[in-house]
Short mmCIF file of C-alpha atoms and ligand atoms in Angstrom, two decimals:
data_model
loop_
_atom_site.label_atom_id
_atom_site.label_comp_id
_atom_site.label_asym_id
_atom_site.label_seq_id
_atom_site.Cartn_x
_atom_site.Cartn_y
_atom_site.Cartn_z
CA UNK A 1 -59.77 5.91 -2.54
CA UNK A 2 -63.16 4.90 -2.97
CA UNK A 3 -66.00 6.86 -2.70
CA UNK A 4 -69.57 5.29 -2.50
CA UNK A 5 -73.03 7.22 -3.89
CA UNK A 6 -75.32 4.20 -4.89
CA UNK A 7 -78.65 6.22 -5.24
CA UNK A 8 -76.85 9.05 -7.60
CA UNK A 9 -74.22 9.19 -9.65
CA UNK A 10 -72.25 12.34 -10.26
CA UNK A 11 -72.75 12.20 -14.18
CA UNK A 12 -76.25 13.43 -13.80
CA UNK A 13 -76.78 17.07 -14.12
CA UNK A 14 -78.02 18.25 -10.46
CA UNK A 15 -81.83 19.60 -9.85
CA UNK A 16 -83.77 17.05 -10.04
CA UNK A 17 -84.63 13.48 -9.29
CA UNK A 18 -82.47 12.25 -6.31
CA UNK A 19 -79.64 14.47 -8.08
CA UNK A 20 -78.82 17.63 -6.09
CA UNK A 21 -76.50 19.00 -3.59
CA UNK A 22 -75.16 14.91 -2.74
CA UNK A 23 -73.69 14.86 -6.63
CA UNK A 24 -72.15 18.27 -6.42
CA UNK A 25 -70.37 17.06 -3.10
CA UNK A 26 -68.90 13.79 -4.37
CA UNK A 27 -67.93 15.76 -7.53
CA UNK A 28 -66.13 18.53 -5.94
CA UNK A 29 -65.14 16.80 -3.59
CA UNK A 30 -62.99 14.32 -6.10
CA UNK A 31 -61.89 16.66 -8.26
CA UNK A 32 -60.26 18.43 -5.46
CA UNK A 33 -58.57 15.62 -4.01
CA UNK A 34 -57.26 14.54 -7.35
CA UNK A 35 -55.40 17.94 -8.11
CA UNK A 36 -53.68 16.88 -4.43
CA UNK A 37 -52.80 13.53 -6.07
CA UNK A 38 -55.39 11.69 -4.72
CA UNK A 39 -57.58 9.08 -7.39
CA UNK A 40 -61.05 8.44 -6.41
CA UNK A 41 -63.20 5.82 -7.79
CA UNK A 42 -66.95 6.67 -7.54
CA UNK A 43 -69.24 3.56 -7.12
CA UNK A 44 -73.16 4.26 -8.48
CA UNK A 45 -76.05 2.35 -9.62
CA UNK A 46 -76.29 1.83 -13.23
CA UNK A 47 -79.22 3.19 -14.66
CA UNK A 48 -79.59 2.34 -18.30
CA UNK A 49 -77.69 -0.20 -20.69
CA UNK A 50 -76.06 1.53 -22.24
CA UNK A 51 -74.14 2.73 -19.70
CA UNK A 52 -69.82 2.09 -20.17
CA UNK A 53 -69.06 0.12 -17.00
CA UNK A 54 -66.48 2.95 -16.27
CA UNK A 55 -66.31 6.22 -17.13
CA UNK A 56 -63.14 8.64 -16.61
CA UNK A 57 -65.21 11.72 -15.80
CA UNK A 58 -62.07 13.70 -14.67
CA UNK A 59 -58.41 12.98 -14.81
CA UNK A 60 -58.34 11.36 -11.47
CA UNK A 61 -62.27 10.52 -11.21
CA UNK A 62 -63.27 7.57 -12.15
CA UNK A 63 -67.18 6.35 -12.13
CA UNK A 64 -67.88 3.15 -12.23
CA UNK A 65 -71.59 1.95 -12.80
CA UNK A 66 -72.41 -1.11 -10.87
CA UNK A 67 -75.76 -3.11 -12.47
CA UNK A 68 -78.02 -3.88 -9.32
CA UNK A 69 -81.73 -3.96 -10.02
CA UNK A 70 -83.65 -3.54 -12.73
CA UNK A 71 -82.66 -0.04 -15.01
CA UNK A 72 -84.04 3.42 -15.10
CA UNK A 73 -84.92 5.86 -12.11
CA UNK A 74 -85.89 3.72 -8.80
CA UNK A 75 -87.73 4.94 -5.95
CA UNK A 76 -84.91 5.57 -3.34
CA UNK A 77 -86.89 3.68 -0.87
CA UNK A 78 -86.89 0.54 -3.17
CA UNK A 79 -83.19 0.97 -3.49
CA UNK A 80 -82.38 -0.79 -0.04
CA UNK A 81 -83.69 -4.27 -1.84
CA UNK A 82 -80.58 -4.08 -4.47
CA UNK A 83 -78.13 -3.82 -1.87
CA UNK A 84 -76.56 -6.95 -2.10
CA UNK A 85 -76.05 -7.01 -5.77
CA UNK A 86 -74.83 -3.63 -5.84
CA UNK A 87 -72.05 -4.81 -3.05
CA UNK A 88 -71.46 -7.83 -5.31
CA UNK A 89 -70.62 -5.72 -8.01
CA UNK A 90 -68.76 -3.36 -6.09
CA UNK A 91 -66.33 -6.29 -5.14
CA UNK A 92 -66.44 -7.74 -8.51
CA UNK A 93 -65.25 -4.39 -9.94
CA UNK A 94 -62.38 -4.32 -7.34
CA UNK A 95 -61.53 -7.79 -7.68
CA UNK A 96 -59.93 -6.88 -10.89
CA UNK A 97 -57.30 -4.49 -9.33
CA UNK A 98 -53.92 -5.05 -7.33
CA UNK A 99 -54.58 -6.27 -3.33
CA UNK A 100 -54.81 -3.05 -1.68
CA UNK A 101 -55.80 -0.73 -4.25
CA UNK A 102 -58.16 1.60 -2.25
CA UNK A 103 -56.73 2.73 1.26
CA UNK A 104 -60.24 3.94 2.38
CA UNK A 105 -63.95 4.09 1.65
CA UNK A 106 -66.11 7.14 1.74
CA UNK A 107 -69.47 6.53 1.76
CA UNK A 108 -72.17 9.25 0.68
CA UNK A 109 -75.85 8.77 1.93
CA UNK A 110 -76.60 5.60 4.58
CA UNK A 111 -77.44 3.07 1.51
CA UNK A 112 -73.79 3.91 0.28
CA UNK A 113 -72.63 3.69 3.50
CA UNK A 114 -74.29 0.24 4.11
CA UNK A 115 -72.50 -1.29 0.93
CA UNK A 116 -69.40 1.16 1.75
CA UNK A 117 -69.30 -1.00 5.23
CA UNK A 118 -69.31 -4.22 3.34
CA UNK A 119 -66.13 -3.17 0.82
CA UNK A 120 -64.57 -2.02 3.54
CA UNK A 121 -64.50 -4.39 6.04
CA UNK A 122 -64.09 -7.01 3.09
CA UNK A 123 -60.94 -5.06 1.58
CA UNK A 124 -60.07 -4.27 5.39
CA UNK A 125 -59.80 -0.38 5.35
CA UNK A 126 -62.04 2.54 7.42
CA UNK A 127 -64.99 3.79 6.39
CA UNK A 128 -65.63 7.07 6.56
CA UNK A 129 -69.48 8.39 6.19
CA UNK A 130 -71.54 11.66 5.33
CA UNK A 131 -74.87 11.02 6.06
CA UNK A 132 -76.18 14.43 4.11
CA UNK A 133 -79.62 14.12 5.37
CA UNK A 134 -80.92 11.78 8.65
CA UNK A 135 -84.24 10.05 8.42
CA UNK A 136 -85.30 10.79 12.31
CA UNK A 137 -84.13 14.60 12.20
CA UNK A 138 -86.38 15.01 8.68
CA UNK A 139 -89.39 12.45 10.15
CA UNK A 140 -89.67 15.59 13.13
CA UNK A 141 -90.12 18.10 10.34
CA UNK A 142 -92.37 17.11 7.27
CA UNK A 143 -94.03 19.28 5.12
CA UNK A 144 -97.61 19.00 5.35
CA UNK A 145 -98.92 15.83 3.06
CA UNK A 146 -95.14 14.81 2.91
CA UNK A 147 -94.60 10.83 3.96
CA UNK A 148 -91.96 10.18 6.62
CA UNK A 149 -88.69 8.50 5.76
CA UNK A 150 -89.03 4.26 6.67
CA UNK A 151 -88.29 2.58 9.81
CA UNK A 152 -86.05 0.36 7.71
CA UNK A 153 -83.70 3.22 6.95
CA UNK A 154 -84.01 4.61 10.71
CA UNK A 155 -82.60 1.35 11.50
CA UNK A 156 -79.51 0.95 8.67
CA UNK A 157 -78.56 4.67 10.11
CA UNK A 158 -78.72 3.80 13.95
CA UNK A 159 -75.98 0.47 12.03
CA UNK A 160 -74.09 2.40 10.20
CA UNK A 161 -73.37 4.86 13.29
CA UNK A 162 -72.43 2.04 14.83
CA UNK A 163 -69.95 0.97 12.41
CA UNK A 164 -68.87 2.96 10.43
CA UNK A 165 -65.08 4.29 11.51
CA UNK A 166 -65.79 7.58 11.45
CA UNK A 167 -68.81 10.40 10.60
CA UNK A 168 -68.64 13.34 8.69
CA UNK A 169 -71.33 15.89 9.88
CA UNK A 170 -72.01 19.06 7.55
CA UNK A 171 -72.56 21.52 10.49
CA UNK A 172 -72.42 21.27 14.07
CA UNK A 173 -75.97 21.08 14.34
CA UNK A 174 -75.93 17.68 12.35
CA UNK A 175 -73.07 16.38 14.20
CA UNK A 176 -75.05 17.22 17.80
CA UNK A 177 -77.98 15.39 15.83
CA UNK A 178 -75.94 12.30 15.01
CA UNK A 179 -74.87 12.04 19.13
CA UNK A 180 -78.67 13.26 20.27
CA UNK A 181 -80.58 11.41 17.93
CA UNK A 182 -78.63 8.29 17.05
CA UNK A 183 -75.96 8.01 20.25
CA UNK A 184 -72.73 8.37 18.06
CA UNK A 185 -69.82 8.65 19.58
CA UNK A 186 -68.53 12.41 19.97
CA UNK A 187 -64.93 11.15 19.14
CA UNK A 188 -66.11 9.70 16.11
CA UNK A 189 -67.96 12.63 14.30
CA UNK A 190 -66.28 15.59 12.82
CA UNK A 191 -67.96 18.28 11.13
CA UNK A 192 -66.61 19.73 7.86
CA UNK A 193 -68.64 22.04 6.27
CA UNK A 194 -69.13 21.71 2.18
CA UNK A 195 -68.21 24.23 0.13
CA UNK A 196 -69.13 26.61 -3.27
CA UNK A 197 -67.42 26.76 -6.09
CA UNK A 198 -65.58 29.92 -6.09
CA UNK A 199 -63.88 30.28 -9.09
CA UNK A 200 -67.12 29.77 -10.98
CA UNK A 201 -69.55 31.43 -8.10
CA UNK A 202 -68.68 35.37 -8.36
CA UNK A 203 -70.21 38.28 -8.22
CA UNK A 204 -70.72 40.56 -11.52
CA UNK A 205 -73.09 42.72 -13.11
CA UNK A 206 -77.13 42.49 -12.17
CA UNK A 207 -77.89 44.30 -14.96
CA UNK A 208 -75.97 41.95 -17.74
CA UNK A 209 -77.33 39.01 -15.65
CA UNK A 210 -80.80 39.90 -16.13
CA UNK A 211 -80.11 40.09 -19.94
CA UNK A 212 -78.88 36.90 -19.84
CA UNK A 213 -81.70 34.97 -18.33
CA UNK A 214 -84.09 37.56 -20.70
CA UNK A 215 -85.63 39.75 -17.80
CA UNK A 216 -85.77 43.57 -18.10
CA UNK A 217 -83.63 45.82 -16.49
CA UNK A 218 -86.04 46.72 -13.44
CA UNK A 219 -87.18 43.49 -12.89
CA UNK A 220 -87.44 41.96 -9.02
CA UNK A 221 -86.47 38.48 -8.91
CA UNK A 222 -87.15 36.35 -6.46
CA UNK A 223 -85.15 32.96 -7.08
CA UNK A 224 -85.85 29.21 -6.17
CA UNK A 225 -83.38 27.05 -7.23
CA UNK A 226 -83.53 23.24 -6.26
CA UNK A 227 -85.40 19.88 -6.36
CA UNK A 228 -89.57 21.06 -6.80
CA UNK A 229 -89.75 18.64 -3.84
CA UNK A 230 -92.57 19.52 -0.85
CA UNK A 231 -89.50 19.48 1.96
CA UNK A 232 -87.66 22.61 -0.29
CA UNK A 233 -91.33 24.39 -0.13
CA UNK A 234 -91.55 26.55 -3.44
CA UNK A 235 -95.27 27.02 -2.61
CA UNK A 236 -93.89 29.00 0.08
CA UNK A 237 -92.31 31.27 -2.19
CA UNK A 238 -95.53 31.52 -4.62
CA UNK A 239 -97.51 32.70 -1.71
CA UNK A 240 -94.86 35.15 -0.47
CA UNK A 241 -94.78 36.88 -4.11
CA UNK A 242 -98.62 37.04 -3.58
CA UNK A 243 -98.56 38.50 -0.30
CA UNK A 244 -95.69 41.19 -1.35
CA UNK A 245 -97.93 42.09 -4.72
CA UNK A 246 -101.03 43.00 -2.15
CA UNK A 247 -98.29 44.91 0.12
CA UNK A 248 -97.20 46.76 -3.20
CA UNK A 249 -99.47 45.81 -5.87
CA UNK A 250 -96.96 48.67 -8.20
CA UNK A 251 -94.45 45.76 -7.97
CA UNK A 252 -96.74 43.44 -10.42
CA UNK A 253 -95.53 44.94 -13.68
CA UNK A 254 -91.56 44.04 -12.66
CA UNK A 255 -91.73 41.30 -10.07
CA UNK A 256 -90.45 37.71 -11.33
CA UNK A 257 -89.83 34.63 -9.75
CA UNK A 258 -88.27 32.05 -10.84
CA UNK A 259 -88.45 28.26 -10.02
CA UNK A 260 -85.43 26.59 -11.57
CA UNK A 261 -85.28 22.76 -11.17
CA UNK A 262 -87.08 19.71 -12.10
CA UNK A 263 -89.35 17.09 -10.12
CA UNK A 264 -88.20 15.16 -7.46
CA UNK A 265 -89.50 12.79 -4.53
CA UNK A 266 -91.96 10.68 -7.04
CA UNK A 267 -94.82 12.35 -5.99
CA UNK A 268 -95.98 13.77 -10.24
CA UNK A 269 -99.04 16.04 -8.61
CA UNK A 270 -96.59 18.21 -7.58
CA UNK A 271 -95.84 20.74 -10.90
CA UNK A 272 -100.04 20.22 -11.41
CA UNK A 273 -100.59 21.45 -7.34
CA UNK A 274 -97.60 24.27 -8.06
CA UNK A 275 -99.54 25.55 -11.11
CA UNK A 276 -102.76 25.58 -9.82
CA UNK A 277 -101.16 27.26 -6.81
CA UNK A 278 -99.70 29.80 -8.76
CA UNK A 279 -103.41 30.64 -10.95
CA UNK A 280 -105.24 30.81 -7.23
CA UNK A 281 -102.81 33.43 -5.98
CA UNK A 282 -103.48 35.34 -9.15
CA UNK A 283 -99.69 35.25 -9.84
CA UNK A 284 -99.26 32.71 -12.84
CA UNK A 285 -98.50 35.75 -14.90
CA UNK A 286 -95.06 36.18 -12.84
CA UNK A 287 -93.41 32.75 -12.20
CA UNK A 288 -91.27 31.27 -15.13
CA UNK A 289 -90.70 27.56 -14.50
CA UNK A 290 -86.87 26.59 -15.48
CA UNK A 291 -85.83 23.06 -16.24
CA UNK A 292 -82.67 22.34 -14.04
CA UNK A 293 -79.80 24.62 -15.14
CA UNK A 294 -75.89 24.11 -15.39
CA UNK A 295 -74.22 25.22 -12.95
CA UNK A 296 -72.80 27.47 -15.15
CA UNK A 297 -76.25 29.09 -16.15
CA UNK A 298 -76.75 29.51 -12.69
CA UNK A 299 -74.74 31.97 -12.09
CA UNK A 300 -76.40 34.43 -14.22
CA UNK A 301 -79.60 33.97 -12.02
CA UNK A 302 -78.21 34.21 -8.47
CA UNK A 303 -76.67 37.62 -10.13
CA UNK A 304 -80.08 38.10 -11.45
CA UNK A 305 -81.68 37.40 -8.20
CA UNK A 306 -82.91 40.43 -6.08
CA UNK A 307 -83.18 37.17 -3.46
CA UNK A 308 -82.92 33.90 -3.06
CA UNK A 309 -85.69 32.65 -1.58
CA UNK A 310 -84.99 28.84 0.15
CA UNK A 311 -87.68 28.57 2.55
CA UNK A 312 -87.45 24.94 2.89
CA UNK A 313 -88.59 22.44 5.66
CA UNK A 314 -85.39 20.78 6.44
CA UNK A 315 -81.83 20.99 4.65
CA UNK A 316 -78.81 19.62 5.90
CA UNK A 317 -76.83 22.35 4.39
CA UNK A 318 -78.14 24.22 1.89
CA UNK A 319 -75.52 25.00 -1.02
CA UNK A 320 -77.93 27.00 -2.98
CA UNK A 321 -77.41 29.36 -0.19
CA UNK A 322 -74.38 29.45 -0.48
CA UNK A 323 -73.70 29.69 -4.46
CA UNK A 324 -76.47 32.48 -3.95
CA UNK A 325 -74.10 34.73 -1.35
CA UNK A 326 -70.94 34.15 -3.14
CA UNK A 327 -72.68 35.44 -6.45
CA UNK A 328 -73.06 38.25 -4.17
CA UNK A 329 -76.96 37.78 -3.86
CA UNK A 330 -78.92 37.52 -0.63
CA UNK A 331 -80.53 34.67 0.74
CA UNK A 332 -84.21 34.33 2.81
CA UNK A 333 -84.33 31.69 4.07
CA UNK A 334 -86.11 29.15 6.99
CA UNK A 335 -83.92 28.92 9.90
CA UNK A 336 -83.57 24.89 9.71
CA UNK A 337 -80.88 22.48 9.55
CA UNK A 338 -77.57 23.75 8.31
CA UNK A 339 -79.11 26.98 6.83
CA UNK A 340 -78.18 28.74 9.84
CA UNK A 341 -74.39 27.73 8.89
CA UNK A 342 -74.71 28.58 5.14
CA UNK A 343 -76.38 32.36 5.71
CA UNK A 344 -75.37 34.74 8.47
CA UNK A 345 -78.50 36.06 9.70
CA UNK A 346 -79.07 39.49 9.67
CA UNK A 347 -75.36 40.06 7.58
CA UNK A 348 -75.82 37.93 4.47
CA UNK A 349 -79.28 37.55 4.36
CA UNK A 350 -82.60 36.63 6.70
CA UNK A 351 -83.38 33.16 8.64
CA UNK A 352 -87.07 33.27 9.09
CA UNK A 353 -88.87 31.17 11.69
CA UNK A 354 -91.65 29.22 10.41
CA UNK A 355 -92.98 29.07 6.96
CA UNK A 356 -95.34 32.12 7.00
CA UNK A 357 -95.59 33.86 3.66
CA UNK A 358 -96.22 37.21 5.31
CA UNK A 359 -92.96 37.42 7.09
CA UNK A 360 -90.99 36.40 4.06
CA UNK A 361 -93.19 38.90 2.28
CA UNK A 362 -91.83 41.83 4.83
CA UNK A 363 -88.42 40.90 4.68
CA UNK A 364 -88.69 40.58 0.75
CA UNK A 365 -90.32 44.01 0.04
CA UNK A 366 -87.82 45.21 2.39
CA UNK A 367 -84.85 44.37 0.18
CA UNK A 368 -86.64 45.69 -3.34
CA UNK A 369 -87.23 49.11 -1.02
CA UNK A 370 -84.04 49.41 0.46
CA UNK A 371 -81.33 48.57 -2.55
CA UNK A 372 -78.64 50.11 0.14
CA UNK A 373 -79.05 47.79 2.43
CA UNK A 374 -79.34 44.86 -0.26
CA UNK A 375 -76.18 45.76 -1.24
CA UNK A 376 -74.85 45.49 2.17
CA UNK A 377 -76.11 42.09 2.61
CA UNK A 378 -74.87 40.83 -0.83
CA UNK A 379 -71.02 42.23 0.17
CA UNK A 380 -71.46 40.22 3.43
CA UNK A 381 -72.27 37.09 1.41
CA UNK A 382 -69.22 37.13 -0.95
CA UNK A 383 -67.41 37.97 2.20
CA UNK A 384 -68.93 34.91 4.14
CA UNK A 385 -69.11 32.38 1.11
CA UNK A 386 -65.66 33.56 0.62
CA UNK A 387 -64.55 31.09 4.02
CA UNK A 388 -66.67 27.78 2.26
CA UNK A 389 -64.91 26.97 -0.54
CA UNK A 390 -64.47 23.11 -1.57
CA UNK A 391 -60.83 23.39 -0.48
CA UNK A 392 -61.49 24.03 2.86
CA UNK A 393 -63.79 20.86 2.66
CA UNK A 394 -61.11 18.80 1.38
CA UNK A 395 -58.80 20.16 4.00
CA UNK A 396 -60.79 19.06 6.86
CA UNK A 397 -61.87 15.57 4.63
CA UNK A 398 -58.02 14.80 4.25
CA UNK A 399 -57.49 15.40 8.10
CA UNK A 400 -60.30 12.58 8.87
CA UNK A 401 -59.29 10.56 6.44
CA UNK A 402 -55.68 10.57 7.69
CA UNK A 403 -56.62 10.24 11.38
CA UNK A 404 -58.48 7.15 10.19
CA UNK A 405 -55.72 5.67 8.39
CA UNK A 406 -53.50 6.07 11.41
CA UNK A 407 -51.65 2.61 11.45
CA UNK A 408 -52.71 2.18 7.67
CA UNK A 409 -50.44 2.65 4.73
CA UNK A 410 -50.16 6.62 4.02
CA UNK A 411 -50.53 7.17 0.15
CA UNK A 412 -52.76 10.20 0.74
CA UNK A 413 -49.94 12.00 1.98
CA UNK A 414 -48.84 11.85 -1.86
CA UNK A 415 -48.83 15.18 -3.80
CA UNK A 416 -49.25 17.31 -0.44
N1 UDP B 1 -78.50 22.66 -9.03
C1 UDP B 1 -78.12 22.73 -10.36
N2 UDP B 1 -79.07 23.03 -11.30
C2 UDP B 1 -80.38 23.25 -10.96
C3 UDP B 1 -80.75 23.19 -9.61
C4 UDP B 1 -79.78 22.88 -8.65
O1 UDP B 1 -76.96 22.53 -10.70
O2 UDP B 1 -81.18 23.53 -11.87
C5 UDP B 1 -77.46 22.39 -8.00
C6 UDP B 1 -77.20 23.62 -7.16
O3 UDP B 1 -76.30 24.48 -7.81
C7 UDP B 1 -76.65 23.01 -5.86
C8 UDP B 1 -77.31 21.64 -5.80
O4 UDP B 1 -77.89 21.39 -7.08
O5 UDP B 1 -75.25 22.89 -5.95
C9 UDP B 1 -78.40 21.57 -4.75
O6 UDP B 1 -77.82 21.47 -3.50
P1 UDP B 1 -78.56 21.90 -2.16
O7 UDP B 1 -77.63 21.62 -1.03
O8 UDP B 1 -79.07 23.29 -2.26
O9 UDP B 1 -79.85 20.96 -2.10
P2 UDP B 1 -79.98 19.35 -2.12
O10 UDP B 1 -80.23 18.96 -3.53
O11 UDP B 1 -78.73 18.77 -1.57
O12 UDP B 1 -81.17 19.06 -1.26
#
């Protein structure tokens, strides 16, 4: 099959940029269907030169980078005006292969689903689309100072709802957005939820953890990990560490938190504002500002973690979240998009209305006071991350997919 993610591609190491949770997805995601003998080429934007036109990045996953517009990082907004050569390319890439070489196209993000509707109705198979994040659901819930998502894109979504053969909602909540907010058919939209890694997400020692990411035995993390993006709101979590240091100002000699993750969104004043933030709370001392981590390394910090902390604005899942729980770690986090889905309130961590750094304070001191009930919170999050693994996703992604190729050839049966 064919999957389409124009704006990322899944080489890039996830955390910052435009590279997060979408990558992970599409990665996962292929790898998964390829142990089921499924092949998936992955269409993205070439970035630099000397990029190989295709890369085997998996036996089974194939990514092919497709030249449209001029190299290096583009705004994402800009990205809309290479369209066209990036479906040329896409074509030209296929052109080379037997008729009938890709049975269906998934598209991830609606500019990859706008060039994913062109190769597909052009090769004459379904597409199938994840949206991941809408512009109208994020344009009702900004950050302050944030600039709302184009009308341009508003418009290619309401299309591609349109068109597209079928939709793949993360939650429920996105799929009643997707009928509410863009009048897609009910019949047409399935929710699947996306997954964790769970051979590599597990819970183990706090106390080796903390060795490994150099913090002292008694030390209270409190972990952001993500795109340093307003929407994902780590100045939340700066002011919350102030607020619990004046609620227990004993906790300053062994409170930490951590901000792993690099720029993202364009807008460079961020790190400065985030800094400066940090030195006017009086708690510059106590954050340590990670570059974007392996996946790998991050497992040592959700073990690390006392919390997660993802207060964001808007999130359309939230896999942090989950990664977090099924280290065995609870989350805090706002109750927005598809966070609701990833944490169970109250039994693997906290939803918290609103962004104030007081209540996020409360329920943060709560769980450095009351280790017991931590505990009891982290078990419930193995337990609960334990039902969101990426082969459940692929599960309910084969069951579209073969519901849309009803009529169609059935080579995805193969190697079930
Ligand atoms: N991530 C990572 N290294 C980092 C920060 C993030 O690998 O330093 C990964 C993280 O493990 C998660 C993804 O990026 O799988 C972020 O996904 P999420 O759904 O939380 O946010 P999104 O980026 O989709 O907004």
């Amino acid at each position: 099959m064919a999957s389409v993610s124009m704006h990322t591609s899944p080489l890039e190491q996830p955390g910052s940029g435009d590279a997060g949770g979408l990558n992970v997805y599409t990665v996962e995601v292929a790898k998964r269907l390829a142990r089921r003998g499924i092949a998936t080429d992955v269409f993205t934007r070439a970035t630099a030169p000397d990029q190989p036109p295709v890369v085997e990045m998996l036996p089974g996953v194939t990514v092919h980078h497709i030249p449209a517009g001029p190299y290096g990082s583009l705004d994402k907004h800009a990205l809309a005006h290479y369209l066209c050569p990036f479906i040329f390319g896409v074509l030209q890439a296929e052109a080379g292969n037997e008729p009938g070489h890709y049975d269906l196209v998934h598209g991830h993000y609606w500019l990859s689903g706008r060039a994913g509707l062109a190769a597909a109705h052009r090769w004459g198979v379904p597409l199938v689309q994840s949206m991941h994040t809408l512009a109208r659901v994020k344009n009702l819930a900004l950050a302050e100072g944030d600039t709302a998502e184009p009308e341009h894109r508003v418009r290619g979504e309401d299309q591609l709802v349109r068109q597209a053969d079928h939709l793949v909602a993360n939650t429920a909540v996105e799929r009643g957005q997707l009928i509410d907010h863009y009048g897609a058919d009910p019949g047409r939209v399935s929710t699947v939820a996306p997954g964790v890694d769970l051979e590599l997400f597990t819970p183990g020692s706090r106390r080796e953890a903390l060795r490994a990411v150099g913090l002292p035995a008694d030390a209270e993390l409190l972990l952001f990990v993500g795109r340093v993006q307003r929407l994902k709101a780590p100045d939340v979590l700066l002011r919350a560490a102030a607020a619990l240091l004046e609620r227990d100002p004993a906790l300053r000699d062994r409170l930490v938190v951590a901000i792993v993750g690099g720029l993202s969104g364009g807008d460079l004043s961020q790190p400065r504002m985030l800094a400066e933030l940090a030195r006017s709370l009086g708690v510059a001392d106590i954050v340590r500002w990670e570059p974007p981590r392996s996946r790998a390394e991050l497992v040592s910090y959700y073990r690390a973690a006392t919390a997660t902390v993802v207060p964001s604005y808007s999130e359309s899942f939230g896999l942090v979240a989950v990664e977090s729980q099924a280290c065995g770690t609870p989350v805090v986090a706002s109750r927005v998009g598809g966070l609701p889905t990833a944490v169970r309130d109250g039994a693997s961590g906290v939803l918290i209305d609103g962004h104030s750094p007081q209540d996020y304070a409360r329920v943060l001191h709560r769980m450095v006071r009351e280790p017991a009930w931590r505990a009891r919170l982290g078990a419930e999050g193995v337990r609960h991350a334990a039902g969101l693994g990426w082969d459940a996703t692929v599960d309910g992604l084969l069951g579209i997919y073969r519901e849309t190729l009803v009529g169609g050839r059935l080579p995805l049966a193969a190697g079930q």
